[in-house]
CSV table of C-alpha atoms in Angstrom, one decimal:
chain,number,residue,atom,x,y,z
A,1,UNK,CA,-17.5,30.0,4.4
A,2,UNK,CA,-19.0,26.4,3.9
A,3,UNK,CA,-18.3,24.0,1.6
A,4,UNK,CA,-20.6,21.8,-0.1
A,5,UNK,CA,-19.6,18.1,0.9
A,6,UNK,CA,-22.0,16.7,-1.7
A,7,UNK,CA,-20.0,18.1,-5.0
A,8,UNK,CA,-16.8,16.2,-3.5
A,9,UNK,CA,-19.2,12.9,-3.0
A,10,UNK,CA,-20.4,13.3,-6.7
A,11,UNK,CA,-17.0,13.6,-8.0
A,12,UNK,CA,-16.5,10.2,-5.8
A,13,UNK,CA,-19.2,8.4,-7.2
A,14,UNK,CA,-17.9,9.1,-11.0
A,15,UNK,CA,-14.3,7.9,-9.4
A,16,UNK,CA,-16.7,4.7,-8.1
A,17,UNK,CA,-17.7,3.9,-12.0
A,18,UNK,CA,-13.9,4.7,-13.2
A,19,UNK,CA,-12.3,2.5,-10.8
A,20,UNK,CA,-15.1,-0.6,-11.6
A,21,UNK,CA,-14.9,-0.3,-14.9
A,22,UNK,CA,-11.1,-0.2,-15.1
A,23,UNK,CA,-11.1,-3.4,-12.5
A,24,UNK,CA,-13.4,-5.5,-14.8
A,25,UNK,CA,-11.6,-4.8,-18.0
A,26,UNK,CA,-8.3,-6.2,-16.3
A,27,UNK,CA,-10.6,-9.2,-15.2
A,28,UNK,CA,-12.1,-9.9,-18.0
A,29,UNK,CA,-7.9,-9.5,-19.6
A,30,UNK,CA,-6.3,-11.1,-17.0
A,31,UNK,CA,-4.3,-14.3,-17.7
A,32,UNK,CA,-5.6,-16.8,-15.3
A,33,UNK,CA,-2.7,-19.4,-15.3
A,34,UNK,CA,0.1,-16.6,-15.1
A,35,UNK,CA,-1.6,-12.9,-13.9
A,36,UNK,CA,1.1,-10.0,-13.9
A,37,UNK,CA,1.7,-8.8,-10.8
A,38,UNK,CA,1.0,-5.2,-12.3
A,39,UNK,CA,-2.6,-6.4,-13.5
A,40,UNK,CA,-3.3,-7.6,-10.0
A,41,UNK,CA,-2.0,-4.8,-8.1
A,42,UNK,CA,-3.9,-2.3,-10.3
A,43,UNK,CA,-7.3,-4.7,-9.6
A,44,UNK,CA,-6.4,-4.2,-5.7
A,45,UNK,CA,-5.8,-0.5,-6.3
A,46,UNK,CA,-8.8,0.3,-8.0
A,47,UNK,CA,-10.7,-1.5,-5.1
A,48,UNK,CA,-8.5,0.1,-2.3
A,49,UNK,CA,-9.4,3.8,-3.6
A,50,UNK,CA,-13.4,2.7,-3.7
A,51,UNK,CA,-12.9,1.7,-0.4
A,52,UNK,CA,-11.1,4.7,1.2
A,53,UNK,CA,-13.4,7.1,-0.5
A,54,UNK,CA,-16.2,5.3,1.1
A,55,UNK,CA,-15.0,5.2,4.5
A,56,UNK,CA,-14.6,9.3,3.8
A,57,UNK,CA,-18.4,10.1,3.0
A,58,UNK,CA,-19.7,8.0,5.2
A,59,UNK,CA,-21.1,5.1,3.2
A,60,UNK,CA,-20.1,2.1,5.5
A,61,UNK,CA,-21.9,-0.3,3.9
A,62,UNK,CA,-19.4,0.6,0.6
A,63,UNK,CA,-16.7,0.4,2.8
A,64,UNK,CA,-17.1,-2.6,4.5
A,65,UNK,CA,-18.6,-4.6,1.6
A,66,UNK,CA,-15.1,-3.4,-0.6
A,67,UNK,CA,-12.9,-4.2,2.6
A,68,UNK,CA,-13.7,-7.8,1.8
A,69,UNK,CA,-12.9,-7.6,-1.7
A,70,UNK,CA,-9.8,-6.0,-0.7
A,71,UNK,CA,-8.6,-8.5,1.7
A,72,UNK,CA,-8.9,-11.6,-1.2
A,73,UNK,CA,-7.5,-9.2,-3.7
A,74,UNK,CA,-4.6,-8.2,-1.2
A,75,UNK,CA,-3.8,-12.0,-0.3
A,76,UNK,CA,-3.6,-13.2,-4.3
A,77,UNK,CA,-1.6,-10.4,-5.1
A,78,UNK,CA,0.8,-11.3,-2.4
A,79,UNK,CA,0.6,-14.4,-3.9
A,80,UNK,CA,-0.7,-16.0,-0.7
A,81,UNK,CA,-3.5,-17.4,-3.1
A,82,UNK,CA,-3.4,-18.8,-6.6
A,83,UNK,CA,-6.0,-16.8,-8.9
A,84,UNK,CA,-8.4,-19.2,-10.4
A,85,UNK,CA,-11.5,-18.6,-12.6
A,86,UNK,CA,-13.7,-18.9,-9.7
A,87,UNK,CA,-12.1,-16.0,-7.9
A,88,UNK,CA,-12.6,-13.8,-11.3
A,89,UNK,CA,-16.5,-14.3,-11.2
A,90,UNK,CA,-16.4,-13.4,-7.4
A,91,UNK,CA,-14.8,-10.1,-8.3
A,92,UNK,CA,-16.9,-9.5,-11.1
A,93,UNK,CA,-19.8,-10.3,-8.8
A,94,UNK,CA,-18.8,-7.8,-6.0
A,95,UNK,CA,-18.3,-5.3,-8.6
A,96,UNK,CA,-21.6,-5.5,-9.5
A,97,UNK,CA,-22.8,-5.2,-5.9
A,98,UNK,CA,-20.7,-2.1,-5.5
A,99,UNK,CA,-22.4,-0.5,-8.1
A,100,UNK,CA,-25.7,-1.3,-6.3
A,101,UNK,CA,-24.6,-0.2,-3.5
A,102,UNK,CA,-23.7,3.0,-4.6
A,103,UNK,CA,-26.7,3.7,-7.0
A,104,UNK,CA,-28.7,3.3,-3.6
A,105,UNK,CA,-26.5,6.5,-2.1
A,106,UNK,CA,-27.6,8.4,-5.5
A,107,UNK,CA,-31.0,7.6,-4.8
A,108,UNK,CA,-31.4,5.0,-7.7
A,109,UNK,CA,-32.6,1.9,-5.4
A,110,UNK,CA,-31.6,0.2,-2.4
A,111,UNK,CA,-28.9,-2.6,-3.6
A,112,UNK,CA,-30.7,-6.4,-2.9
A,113,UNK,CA,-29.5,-7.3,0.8
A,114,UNK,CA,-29.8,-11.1,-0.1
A,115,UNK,CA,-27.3,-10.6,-3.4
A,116,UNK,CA,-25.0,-8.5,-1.3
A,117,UNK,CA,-24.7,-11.1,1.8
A,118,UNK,CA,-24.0,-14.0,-0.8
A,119,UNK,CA,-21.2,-12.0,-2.6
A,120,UNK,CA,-20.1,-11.0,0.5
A,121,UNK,CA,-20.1,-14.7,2.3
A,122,UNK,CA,-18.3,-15.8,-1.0
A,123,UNK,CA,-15.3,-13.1,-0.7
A,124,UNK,CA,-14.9,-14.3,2.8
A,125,UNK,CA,-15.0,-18.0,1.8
A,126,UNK,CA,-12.6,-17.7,-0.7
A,127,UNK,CA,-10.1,-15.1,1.4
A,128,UNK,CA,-10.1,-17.9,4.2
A,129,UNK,CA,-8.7,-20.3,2.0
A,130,UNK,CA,-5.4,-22.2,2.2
A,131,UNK,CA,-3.2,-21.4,-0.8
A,132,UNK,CA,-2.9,-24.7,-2.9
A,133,UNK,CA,1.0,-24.3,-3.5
A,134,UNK,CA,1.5,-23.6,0.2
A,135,UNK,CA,-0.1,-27.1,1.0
A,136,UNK,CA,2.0,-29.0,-1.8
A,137,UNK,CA,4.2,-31.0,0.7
A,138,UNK,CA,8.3,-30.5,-0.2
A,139,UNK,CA,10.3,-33.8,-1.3
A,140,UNK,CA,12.1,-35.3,1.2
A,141,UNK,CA,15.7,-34.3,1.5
A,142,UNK,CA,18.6,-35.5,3.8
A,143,UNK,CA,18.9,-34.2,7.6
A,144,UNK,CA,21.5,-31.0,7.3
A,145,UNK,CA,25.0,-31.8,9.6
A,146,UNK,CA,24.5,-31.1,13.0
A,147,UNK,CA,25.6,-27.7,13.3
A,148,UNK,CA,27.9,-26.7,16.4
A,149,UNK,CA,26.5,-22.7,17.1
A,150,UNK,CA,23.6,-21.0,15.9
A,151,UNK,CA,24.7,-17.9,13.8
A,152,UNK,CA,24.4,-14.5,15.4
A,153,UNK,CA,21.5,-12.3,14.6
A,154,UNK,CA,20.9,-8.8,13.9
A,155,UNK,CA,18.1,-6.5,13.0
A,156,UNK,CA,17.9,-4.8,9.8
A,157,UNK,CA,14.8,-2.0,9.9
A,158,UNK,CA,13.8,-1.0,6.0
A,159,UNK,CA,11.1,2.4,5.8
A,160,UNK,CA,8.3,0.6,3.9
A,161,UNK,CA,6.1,4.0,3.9
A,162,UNK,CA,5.5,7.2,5.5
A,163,UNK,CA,2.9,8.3,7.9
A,164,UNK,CA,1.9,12.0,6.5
A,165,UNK,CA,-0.2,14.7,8.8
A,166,UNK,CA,-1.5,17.1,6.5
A,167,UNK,CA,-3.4,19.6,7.9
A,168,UNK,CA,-5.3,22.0,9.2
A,169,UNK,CA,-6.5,22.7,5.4
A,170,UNK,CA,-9.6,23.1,4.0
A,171,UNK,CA,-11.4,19.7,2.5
A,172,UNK,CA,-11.4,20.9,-1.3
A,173,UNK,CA,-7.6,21.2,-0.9
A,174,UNK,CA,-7.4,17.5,0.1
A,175,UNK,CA,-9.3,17.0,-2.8
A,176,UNK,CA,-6.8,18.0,-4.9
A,177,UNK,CA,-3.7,16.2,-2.8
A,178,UNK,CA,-4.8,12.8,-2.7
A,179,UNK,CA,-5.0,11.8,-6.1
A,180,UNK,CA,-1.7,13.0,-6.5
A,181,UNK,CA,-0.5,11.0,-3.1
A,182,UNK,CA,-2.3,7.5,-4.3
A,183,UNK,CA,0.0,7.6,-7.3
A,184,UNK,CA,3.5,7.4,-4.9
A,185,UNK,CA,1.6,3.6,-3.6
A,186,UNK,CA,-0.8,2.4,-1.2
A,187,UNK,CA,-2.2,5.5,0.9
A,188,UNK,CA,-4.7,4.9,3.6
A,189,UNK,CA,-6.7,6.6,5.8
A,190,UNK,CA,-5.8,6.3,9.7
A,191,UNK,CA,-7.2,9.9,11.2
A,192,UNK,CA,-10.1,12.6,9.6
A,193,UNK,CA,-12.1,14.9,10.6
A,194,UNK,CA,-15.6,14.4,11.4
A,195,UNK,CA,-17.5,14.2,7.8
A,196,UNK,CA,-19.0,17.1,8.4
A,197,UNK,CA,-16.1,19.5,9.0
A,198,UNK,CA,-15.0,22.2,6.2
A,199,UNK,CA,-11.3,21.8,7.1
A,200,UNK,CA,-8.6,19.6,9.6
A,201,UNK,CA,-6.1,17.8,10.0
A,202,UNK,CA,-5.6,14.1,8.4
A,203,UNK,CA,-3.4,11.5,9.2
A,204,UNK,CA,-2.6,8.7,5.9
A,205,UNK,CA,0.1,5.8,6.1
A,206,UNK,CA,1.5,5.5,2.3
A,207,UNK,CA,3.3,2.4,2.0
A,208,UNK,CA,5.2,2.4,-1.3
A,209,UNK,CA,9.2,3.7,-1.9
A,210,UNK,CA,8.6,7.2,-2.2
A,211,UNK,CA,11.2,9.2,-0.7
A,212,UNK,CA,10.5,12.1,1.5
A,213,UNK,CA,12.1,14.6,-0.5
A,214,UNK,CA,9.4,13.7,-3.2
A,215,UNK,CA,6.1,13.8,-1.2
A,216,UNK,CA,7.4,16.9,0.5
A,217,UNK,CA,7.6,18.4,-3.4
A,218,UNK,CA,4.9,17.2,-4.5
A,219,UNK,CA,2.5,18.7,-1.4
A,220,UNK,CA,4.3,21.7,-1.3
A,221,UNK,CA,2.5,22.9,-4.4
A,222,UNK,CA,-0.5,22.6,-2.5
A,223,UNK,CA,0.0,23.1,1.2
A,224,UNK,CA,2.3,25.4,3.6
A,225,UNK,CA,5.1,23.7,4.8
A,226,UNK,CA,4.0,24.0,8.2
A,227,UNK,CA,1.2,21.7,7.4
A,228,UNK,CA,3.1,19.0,6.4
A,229,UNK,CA,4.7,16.9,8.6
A,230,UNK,CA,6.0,13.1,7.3
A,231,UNK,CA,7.6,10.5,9.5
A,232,UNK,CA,9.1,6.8,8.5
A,233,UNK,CA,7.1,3.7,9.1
A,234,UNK,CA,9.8,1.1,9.2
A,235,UNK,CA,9.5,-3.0,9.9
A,236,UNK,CA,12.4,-4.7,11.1
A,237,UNK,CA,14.0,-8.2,10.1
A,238,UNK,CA,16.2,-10.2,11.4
A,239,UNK,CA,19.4,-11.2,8.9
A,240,UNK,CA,22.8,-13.4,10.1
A,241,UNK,CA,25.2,-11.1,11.5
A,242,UNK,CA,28.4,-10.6,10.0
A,243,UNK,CA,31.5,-12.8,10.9
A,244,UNK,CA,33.4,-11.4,13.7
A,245,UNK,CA,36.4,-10.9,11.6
A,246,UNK,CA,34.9,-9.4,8.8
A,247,UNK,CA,36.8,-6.2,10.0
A,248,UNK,CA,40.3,-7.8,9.6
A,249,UNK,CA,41.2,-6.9,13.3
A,250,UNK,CA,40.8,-2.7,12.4
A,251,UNK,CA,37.4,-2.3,13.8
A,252,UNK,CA,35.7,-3.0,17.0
A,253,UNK,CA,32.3,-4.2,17.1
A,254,UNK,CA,28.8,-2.5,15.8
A,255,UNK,CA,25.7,-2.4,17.5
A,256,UNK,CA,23.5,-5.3,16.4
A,257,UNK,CA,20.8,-3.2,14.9
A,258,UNK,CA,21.4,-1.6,11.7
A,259,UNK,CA,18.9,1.0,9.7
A,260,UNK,CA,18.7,0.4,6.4
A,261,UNK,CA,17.0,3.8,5.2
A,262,UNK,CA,15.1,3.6,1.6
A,263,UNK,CA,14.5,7.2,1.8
A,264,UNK,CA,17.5,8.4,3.0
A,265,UNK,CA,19.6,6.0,0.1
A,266,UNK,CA,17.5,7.9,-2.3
A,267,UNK,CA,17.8,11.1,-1.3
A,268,UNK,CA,21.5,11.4,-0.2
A,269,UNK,CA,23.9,12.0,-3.4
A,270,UNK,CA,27.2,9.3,-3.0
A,271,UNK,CA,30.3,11.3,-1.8
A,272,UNK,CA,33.4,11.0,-4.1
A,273,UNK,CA,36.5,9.0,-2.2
A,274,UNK,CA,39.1,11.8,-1.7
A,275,UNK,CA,41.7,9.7,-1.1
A,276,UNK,CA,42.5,10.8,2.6
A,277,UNK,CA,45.1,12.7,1.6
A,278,UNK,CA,47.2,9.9,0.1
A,279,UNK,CA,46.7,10.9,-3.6
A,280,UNK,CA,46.9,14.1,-5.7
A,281,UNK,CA,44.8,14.6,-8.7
A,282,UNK,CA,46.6,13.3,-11.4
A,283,UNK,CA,45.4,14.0,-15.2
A,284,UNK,CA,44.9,11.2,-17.3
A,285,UNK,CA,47.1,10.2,-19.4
């Protein structure tokens, strides 16, 4: 049995106009001086999904175009970069280029190559910019005391996401799970089947503080579990170690890396002290 590809890609292209039109209302909202970070995460969200779809279908010149409104997008929500008006009309702009771009898929006109180099050249201008704060230089302040040891190191490793393998399933099924997915945080595309195929086997990185427990629920409704498999994506940092005599003398030494496990804090109810068998239950008075 085959499945008609282009349905899905009309269903995208309506997603396309959802996703512009929600971005621009947010710009056109959006306090310059003081943006919420949930205003400019939802901008680089809506931007994010045109871009994954398009790299899905095929339309590379979507993709690519969006990957550069992405990367400005991603650096001033990260607050790498100040937003300023001029960065407002440089999304608007690419917006509007998108939504060329895409009426030239529908077979609505080819999108004007000169207006999308010049957005394009603009979001790459502005992405390469140095962030104003970060070049502020810091008061003077004394030298610190000499100080006699450097303080021991170890590594802390957090999960920041999950890589998911989902598959072999039809394409109409993964229809229905990613929408679902992108709402647990930022889910992109690292594996998929040729464009062509019916069915497979794709690969996504969500990075976000979903716990497994909770992806594995909600794709369950969907998929066997046999088709699911989900595995950590951790990044490590390194923190001061504790003092050597944090233990009092009753404990001998850890090993210096230590996994701090989002998913598994979540998921893993808090086990009541039982005293060790020191103390009976008493009632309370």
């Amino acid at each position: 049995m085959s499945v008609d590809i282009s349905q899905f890609q009309q269903v995208f292209f309506e997603e396309v106009a959802e996703n512009l039109a929600n971005m621009e209302g947010l710009l056109l909202g959006i306090d310059i001086a003081v943006p919420s970070d949930d205003d400019l995460n939802a901008i680089f969200r809506a931007a994010h999904s045109i871009k994954g779809g398009a790299g899905m279908f095929g339309l590379n010149d979507v993709a690519s175009f969006t990957h550069e409104l992405e990367t400005l997008l991603d650096r001033i929500r990260k607050h790498d970069l100040q937003l300023t008006a001029g960065h407002v009309d440089a999304f608007l702009e690419a917006g509007d280029v998108i939504r060329s771009l895409v009426a030239g898929h529908r077979g609505e006109g080819a999108a004007d190559p000169v207006a999308v180099d010049s957005s394009r050249s603009r979001l790459i201008e502005l992405a390469g910019a140095v962030s104003g704060v970060a070049a502020i230089a810091p008061a003077p302040v004394p030298a610190p005391s000499p100080v006699a040891t450097a303080p021991k190191m170890t590594v802390v490793r957090n999960v920041t996401g999950w890589l998911l393998q989902l598959g072999p399933m039809p394409v109409d099924l993964l229809e229905r799970v990613r929408p679902d997915l992108e709402g647990y945080g930022l889910l992109e595309v690292r594996e998929a089947p040729d464009k062509k195929a019916t069915s497979g086997t794709w690969t996504f990185e969500l990075t976000g503080m979903a716990t497994e427990e909770a992806l594995r629920g909600e794709l369950e409704f969907v998929l066997p579990p046999e088709a699911i498999r989900i595995e950590p994506v951790y990044t490590e940092t390194e923190v001061p170690a504790p003092a050597e005599d944090d233990g009092f003398g009753f404990f001998d030494d850890e090993p210096a890396v230590a996994v701090a496990a989002a998913s598994a804090a979540a998921t893993t109810p808090l086990v009541e002290d039982e005293g060790f068998g020191f103390f009976d239950d008493e009632p309370m008075p």
